[in-house]
C-alpha positions as YAML, in Angstrom:
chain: A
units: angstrom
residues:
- id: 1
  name: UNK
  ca: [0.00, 0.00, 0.00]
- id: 2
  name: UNK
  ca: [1.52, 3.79, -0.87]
- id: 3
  name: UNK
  ca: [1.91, 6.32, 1.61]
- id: 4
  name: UNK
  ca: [-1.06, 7.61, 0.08]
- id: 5
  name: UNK
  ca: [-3.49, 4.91, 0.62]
- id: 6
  name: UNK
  ca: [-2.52, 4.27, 4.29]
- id: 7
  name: UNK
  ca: [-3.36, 7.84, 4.84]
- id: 8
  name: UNK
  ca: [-6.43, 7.56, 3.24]
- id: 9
  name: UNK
  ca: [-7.06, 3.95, 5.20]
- id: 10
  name: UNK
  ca: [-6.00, 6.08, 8.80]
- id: 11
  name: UNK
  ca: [-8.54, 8.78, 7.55]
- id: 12
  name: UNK
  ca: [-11.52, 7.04, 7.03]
- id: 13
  name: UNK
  ca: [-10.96, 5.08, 10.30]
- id: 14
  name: UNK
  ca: [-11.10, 8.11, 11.75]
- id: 15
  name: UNK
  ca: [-13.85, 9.64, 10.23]
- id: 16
  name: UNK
  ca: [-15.65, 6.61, 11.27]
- id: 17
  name: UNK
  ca: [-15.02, 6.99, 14.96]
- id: 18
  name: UNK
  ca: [-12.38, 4.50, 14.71]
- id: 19
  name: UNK
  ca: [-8.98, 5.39, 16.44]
- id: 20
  name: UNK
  ca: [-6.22, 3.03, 14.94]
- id: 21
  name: UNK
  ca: [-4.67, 0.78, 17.98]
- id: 22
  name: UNK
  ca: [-1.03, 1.31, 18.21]
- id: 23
  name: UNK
  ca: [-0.13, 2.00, 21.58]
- id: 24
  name: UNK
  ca: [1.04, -1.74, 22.00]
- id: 25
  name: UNK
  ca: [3.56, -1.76, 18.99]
- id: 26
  name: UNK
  ca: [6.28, -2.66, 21.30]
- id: 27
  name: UNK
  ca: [4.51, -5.42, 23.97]
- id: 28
  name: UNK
  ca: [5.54, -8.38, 23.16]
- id: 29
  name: UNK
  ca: [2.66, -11.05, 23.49]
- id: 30
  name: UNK
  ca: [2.42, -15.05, 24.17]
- id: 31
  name: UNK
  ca: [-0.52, -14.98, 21.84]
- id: 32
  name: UNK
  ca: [-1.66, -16.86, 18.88]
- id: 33
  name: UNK
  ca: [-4.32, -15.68, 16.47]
- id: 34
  name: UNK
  ca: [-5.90, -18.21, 13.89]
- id: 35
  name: UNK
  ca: [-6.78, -15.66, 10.08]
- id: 36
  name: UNK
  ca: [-9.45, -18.31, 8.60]
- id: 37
  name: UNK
  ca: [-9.28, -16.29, 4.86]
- id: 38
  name: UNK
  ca: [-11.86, -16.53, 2.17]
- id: 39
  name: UNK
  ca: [-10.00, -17.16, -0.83]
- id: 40
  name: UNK
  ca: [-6.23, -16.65, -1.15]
- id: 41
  name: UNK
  ca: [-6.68, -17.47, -4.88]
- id: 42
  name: UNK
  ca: [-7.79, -13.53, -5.36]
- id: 43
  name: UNK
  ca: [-5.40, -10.81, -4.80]
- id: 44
  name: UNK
  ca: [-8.12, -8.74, -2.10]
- id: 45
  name: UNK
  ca: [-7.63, -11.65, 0.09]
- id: 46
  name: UNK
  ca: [-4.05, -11.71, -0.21]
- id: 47
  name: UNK
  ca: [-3.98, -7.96, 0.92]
- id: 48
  name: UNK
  ca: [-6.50, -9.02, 3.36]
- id: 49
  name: UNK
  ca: [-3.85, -11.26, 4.94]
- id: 50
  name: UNK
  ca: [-1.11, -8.63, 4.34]
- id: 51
  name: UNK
  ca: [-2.34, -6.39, 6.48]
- id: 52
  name: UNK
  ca: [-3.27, -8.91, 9.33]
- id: 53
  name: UNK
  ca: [0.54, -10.37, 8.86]
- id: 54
  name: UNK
  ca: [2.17, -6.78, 9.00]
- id: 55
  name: UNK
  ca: [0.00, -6.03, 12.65]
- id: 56
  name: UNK
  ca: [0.85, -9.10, 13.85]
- id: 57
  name: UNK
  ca: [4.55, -8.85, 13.34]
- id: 58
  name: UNK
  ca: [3.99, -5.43, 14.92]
- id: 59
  name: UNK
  ca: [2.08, -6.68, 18.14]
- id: 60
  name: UNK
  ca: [4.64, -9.67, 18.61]
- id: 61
  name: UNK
  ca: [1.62, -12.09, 18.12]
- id: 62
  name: UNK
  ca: [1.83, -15.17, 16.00]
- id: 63
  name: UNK
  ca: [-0.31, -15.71, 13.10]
- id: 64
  name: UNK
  ca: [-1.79, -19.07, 11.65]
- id: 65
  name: UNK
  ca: [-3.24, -18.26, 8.18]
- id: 66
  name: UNK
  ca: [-5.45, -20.95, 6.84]
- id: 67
  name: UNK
  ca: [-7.08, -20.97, 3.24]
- id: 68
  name: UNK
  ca: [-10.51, -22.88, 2.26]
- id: 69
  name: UNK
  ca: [-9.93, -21.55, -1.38]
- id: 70
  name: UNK
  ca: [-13.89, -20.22, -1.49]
- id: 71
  name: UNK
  ca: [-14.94, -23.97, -0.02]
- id: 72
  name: UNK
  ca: [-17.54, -22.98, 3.18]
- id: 73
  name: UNK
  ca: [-17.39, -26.79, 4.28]
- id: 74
  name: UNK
  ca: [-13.69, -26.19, 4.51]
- id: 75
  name: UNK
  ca: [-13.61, -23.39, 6.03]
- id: 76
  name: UNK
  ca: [-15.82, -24.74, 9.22]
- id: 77
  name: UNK
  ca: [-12.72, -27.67, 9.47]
- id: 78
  name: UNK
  ca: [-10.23, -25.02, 9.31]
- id: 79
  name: UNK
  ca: [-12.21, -22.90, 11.81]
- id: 80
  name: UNK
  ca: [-12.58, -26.09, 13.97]
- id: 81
  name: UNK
  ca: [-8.57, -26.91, 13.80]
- id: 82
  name: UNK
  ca: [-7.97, -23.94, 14.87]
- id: 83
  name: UNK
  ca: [-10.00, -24.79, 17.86]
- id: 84
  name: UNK
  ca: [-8.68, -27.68, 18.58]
- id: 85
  name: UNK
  ca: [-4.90, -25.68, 18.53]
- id: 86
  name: UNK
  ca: [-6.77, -23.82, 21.43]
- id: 87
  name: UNK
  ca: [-5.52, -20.43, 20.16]
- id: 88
  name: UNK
  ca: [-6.31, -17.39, 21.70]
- id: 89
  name: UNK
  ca: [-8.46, -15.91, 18.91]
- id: 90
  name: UNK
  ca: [-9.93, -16.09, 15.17]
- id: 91
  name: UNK
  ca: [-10.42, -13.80, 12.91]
- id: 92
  name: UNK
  ca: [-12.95, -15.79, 9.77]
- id: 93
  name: UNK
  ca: [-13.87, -13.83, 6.40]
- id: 94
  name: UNK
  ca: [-16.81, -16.17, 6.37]
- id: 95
  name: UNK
  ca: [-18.03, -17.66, 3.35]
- id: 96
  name: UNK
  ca: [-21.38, -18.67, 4.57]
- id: 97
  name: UNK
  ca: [-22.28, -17.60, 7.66]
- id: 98
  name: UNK
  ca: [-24.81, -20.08, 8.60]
- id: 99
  name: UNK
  ca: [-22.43, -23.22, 8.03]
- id: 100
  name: UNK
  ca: [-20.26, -21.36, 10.91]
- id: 101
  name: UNK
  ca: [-22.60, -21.20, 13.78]
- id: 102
  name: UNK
  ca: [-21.79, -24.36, 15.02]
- id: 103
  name: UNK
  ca: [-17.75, -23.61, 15.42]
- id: 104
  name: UNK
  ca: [-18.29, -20.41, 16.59]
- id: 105
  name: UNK
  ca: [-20.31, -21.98, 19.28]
- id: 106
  name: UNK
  ca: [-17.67, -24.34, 20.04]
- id: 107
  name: UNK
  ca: [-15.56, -21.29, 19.80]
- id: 108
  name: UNK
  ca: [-17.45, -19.52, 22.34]
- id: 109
  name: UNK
  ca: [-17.26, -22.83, 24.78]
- id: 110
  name: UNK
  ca: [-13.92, -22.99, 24.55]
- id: 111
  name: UNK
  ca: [-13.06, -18.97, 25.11]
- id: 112
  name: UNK
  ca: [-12.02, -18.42, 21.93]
- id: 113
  name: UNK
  ca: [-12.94, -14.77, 20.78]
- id: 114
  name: UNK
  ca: [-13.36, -14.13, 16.82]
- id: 115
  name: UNK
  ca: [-13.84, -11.23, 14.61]
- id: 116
  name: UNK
  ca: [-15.24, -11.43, 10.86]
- id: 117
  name: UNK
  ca: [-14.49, -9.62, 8.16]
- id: 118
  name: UNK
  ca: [-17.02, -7.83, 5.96]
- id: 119
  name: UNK
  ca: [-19.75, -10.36, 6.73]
- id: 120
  name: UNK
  ca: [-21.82, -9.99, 9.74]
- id: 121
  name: UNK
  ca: [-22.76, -12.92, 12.02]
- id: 122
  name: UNK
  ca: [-25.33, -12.21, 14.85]
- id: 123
  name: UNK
  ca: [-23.32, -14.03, 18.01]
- id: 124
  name: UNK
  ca: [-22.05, -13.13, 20.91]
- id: 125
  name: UNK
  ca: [-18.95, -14.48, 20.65]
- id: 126
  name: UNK
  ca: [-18.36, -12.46, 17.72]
- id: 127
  name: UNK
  ca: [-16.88, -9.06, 19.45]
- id: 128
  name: UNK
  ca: [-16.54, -7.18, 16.04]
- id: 129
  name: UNK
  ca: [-17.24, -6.56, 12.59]
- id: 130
  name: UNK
  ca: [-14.36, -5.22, 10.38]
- id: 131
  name: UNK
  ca: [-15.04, -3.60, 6.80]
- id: 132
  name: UNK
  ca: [-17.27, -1.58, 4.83]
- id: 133
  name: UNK
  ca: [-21.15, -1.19, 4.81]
- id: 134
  name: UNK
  ca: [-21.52, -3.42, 1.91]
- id: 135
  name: UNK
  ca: [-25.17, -2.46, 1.31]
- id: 136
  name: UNK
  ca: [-25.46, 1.52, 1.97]
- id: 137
  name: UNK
  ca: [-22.01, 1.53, 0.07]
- id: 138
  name: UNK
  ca: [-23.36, -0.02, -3.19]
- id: 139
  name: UNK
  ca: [-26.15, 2.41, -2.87]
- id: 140
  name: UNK
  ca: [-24.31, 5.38, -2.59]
- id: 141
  name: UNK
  ca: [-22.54, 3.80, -5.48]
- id: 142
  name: UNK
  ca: [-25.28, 3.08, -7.06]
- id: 143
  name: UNK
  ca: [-26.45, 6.92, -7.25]
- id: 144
  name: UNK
  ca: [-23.34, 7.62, -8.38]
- id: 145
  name: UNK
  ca: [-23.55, 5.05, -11.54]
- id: 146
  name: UNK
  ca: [-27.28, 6.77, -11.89]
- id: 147
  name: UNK
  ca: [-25.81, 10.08, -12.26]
- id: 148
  name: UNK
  ca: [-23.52, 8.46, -15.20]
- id: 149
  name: UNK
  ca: [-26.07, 6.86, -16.77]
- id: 150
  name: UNK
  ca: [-28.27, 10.15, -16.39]
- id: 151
  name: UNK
  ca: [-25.87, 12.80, -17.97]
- id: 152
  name: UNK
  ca: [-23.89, 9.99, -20.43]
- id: 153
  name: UNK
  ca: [-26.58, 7.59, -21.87]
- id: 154
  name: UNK
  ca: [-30.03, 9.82, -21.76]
- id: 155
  name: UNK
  ca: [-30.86, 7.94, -18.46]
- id: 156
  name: UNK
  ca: [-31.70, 4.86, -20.44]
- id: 157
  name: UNK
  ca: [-28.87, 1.73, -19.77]
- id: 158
  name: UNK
  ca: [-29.84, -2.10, -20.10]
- id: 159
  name: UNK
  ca: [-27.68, -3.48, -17.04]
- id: 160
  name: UNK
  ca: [-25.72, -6.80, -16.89]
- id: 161
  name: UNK
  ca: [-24.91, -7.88, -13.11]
- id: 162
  name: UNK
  ca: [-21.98, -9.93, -12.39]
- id: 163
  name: UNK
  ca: [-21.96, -11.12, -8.72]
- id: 164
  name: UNK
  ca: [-20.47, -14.02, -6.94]
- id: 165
  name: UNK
  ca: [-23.41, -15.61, -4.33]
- id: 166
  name: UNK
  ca: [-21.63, -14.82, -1.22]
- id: 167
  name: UNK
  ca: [-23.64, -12.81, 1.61]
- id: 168
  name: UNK
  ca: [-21.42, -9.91, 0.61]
- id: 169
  name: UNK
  ca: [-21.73, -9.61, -3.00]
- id: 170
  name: UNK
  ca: [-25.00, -10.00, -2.67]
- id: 171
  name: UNK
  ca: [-25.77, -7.27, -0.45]
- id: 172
  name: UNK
  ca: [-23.74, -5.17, -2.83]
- id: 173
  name: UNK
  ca: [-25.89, -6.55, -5.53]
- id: 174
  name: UNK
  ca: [-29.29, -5.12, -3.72]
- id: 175
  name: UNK
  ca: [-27.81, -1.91, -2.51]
- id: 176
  name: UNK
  ca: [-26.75, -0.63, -6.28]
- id: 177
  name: UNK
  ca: [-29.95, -2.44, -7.87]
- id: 178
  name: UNK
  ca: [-32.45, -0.34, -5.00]
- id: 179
  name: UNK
  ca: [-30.08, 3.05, -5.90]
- id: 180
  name: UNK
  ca: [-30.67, 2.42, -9.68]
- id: 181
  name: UNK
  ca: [-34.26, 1.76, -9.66]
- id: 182
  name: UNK
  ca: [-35.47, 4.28, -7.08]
- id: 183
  name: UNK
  ca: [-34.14, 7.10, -9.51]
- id: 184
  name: UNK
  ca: [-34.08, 5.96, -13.37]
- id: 185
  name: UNK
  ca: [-37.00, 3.95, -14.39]
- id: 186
  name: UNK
  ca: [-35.88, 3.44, -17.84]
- id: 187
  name: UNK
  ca: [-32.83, 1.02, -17.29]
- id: 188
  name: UNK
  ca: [-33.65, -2.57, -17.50]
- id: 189
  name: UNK
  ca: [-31.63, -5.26, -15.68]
- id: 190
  name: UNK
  ca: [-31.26, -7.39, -18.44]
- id: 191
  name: UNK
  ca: [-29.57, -10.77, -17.04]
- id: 192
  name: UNK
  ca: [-27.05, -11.59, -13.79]
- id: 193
  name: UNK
  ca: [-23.93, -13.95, -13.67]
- id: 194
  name: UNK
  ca: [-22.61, -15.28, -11.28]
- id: 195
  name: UNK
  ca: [-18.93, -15.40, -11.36]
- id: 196
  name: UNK
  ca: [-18.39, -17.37, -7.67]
- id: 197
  name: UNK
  ca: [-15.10, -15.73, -7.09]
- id: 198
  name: UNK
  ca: [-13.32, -17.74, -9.95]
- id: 199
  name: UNK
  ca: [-11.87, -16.04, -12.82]
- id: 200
  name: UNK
  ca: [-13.09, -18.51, -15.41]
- id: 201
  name: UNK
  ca: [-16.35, -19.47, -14.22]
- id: 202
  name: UNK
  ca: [-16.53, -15.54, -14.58]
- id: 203
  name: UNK
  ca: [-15.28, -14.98, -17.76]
- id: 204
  name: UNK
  ca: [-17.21, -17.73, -19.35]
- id: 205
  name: UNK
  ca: [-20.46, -16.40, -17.34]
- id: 206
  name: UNK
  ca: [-19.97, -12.84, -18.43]
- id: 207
  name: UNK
  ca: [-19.76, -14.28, -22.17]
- id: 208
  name: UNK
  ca: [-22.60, -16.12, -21.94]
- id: 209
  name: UNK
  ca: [-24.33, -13.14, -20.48]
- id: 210
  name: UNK
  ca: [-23.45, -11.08, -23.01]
- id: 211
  name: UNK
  ca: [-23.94, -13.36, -26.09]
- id: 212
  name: UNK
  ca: [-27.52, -13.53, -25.38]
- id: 213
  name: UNK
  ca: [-27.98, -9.91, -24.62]
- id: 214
  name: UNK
  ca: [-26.90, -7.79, -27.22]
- id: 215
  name: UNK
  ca: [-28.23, -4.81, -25.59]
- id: 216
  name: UNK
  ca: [-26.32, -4.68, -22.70]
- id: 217
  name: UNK
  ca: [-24.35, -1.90, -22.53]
- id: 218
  name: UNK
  ca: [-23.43, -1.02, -18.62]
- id: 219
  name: UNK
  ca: [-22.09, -4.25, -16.54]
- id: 220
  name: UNK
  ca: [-21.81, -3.36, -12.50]
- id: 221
  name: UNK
  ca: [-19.84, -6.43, -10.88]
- id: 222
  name: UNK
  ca: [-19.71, -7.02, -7.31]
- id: 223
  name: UNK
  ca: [-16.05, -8.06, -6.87]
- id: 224
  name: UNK
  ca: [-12.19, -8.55, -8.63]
- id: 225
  name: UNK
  ca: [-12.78, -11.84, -10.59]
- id: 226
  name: UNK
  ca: [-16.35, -11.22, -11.33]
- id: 227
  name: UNK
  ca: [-15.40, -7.33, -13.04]
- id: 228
  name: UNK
  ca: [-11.83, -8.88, -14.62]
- id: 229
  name: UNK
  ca: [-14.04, -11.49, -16.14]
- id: 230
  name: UNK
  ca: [-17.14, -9.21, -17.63]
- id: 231
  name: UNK
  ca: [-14.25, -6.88, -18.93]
- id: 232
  name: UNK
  ca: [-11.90, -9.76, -20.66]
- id: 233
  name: UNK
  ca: [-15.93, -10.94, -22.21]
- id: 234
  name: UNK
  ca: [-16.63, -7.41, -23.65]
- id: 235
  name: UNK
  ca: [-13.22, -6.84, -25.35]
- id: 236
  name: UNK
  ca: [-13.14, -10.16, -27.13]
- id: 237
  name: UNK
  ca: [-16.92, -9.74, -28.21]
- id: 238
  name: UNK
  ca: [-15.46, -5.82, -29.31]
- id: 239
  name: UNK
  ca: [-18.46, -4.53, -26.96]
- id: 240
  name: UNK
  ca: [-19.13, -0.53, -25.55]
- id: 241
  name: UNK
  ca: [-19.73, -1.11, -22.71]
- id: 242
  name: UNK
  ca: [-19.57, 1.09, -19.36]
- id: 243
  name: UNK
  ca: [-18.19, -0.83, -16.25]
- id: 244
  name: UNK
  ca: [-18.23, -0.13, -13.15]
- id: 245
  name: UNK
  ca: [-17.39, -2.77, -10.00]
- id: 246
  name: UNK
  ca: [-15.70, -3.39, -6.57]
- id: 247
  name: UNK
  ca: [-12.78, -4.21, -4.40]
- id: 248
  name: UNK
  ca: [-9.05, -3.29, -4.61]
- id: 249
  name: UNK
  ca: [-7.42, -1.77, -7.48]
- id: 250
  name: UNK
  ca: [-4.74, -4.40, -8.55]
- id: 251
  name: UNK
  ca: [-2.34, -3.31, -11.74]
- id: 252
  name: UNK
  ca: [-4.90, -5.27, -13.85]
- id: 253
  name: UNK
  ca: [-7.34, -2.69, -13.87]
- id: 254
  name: UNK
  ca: [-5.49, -0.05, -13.97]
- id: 255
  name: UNK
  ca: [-5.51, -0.05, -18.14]
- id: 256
  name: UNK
  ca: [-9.48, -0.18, -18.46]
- id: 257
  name: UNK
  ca: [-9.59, 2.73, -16.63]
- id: 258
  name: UNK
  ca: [-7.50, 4.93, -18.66]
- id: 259
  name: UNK
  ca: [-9.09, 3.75, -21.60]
- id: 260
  name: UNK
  ca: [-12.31, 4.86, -19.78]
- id: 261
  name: UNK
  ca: [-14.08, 1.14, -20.25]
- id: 262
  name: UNK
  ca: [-13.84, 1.07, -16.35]
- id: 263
  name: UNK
  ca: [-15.89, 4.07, -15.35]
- id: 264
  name: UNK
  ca: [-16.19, 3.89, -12.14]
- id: 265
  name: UNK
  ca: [-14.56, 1.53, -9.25]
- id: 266
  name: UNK
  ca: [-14.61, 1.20, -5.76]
- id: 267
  name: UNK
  ca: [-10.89, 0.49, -4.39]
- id: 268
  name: UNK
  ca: [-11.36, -0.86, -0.96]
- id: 269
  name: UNK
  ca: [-8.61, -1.10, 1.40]
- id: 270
  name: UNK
  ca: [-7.91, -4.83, 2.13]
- id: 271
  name: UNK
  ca: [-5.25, -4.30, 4.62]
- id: 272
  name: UNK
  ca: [-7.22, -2.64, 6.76]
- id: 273
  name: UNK
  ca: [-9.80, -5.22, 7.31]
- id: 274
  name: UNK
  ca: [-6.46, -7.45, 8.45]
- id: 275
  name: UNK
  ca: [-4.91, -5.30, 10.13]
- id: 276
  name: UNK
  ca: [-7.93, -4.23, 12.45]
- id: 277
  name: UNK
  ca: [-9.01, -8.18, 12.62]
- id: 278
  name: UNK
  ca: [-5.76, -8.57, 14.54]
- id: 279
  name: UNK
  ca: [-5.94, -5.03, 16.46]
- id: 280
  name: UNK
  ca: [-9.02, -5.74, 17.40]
- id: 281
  name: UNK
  ca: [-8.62, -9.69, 19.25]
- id: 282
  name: UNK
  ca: [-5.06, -7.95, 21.02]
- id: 283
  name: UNK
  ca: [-6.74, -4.99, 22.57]
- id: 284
  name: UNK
  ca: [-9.37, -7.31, 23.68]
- id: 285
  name: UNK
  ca: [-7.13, -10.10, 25.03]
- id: 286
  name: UNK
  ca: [-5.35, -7.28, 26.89]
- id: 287
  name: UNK
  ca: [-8.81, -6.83, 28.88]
- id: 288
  name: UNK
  ca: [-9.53, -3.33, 26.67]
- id: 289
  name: UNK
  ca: [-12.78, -2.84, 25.79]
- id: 290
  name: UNK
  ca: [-13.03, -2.62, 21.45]
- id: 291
  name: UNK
  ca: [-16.06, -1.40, 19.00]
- id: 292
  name: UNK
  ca: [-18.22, -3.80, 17.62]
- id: 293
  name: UNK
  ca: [-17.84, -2.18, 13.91]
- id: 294
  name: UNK
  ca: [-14.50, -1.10, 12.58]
- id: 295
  name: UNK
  ca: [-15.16, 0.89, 9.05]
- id: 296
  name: UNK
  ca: [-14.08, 3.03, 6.67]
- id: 297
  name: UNK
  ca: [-15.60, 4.59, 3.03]
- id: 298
  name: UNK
  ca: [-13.99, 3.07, 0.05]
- id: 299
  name: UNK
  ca: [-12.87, 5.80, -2.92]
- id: 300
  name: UNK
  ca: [-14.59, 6.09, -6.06]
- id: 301
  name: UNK
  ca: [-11.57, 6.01, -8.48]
- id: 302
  name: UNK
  ca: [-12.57, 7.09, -12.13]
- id: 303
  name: UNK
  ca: [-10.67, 8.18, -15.23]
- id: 304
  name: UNK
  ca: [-10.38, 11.35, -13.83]
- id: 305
  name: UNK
  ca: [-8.94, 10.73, -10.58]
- id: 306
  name: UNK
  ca: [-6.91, 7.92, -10.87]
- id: 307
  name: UNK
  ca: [-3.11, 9.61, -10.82]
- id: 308
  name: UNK
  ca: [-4.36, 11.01, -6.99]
- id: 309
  name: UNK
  ca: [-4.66, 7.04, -5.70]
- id: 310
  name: UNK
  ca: [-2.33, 5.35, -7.66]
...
């Protein structure tokens, strides 16, 4: 992350009513902290980890990082093991937060605090949610895509969606979708793919979705492999299309958006999440009382303002 983005990160947090831990840089803790990722196979998650590594190393904690690779019955073994290693905490970017109820109860038996990451679970053992508002985000987003479609394309657009069915995505789904339709009753939702987090299964979907309607011409994806895939699908079909999409801003996108395919993006802050998972678990563990929501408000990055991020 540049200099610029962790200002921007420290910014938000504070904007948020978040003050950034670091008064225990230099204690040096007997702790261990199990990071139970989604998906290490995308490059968010990889930040994700980053950022939890980088706090650890800071806090003198150790870190076990387990990956389910997007599998939700693997990630409630991997959530168990780390039970079992009676650690002192978990932080989980749950995949399906129903299939996790029973570990976090065993978690909860055991004395085993946890934190998630962008997904909310109603439990008591869970002390904190870390990451954006996924669903007033995407409609504040959405508004913003309105506006384009408003002053670019008459206020008409046919819409392709490109989601993966995770709780999150699909909240970001319904947030923009509400946004859209609230203020432009001319643009039609034509069809939705869903990418499931795998570049492929994305890039074939978005195809798919776009070979059977011609008329699409804005595509709003809900994360990285779902927007990579819907923009490799338009080029090779030699579509106009306006995109617009989610999560960080790897080097990948950063052509699109000077060419002004990708319109509009919202670059998250990964590290973040990590970093305040592990904050979070030490300041409680020290017997310091922590907030139960830990968020910030992703940029907008566009054509136009992409040199002031990068």
């Amino acid at each position: 992350m540049t200099h610029k983005l962790k200002a921007m990160a420290a910014a938000a947090a504070v904007s948020a009513g978040l003050a950034l831990p670091q008064g225990a840089a230099a204690q040096e803790n007997d702790y261990t902290i199990c990071f139970v990722s989604f998906s290490l196979q995308i490059q968010y998650f990889q930040k994700t980890v980053e950022g939890a590594e980088a706090a650890a190393e800071e806090l003198g904690v150790e870190l076990l990082v387990f990956d389910p690779q997007a599998d939700a019955t693997r990630q409630v073994t991997l959530v168990e093991d780390c039970i079992a290693r009676q650690v002192d905490a978990i932080v989980i970017d749950p995949i399906e937060s129903n299939s996790l109820m029973g570990p976090i109860n065993e978690a909860e038996e055991a004395g085993i605090p946890m934190v998630t990451l962008d997904t909310a679970i109603d439990h008591p053992n869970i002390l904190s949610l870390v990451g954006v508002e996924q669903y007033q985000t995407s409609r504040e987003f959405g508004r913003y895509v309105a506006g384009y479609i408003a002053a670019e394309m008459g206020g008409e657009a046919t819409i392709g969606l490109m989601i993966a069915s995770s709780e999150v995505q699909i909240a970001r789904r319904d947030g923009f979708v509400d946004a859209i339709e609230s203020v432009l009753p001319n643009v039609e939702f034509a069809a939705e793919g869903d990418g499931r987090n795998i570049l492929e299964r994305a890039t074939s979907e978005a195809e798919n979705m776009l070979t059977a309607n011609p008329g699409i011409n804005v595509i709003y994806a809900t994360g990285d492999p779902q927007l990579q895939g819907a923009l490799s699908a338009g080029a090779s079909q030699g579509r106009d299309i306006a995109f617009f999409g989610w999560d960080d801003i790897p080097d990948y996108f950063i052509g699109p958006i000077e060419e002004g395919r990708l319109q509009g993006f919202l670059m998250q802050s990964p590290e973040f999440n990590g970093d305040q998972g592990v904050r979070l678990l030490v300041q409680h563990l020290n017997g310091e009382d922590i907030p139960e929501r830990a968020s910030y408000v992703p940029t907008i990055v566009t054509p136009f303002n992409l040199d002031q991020v990068q």
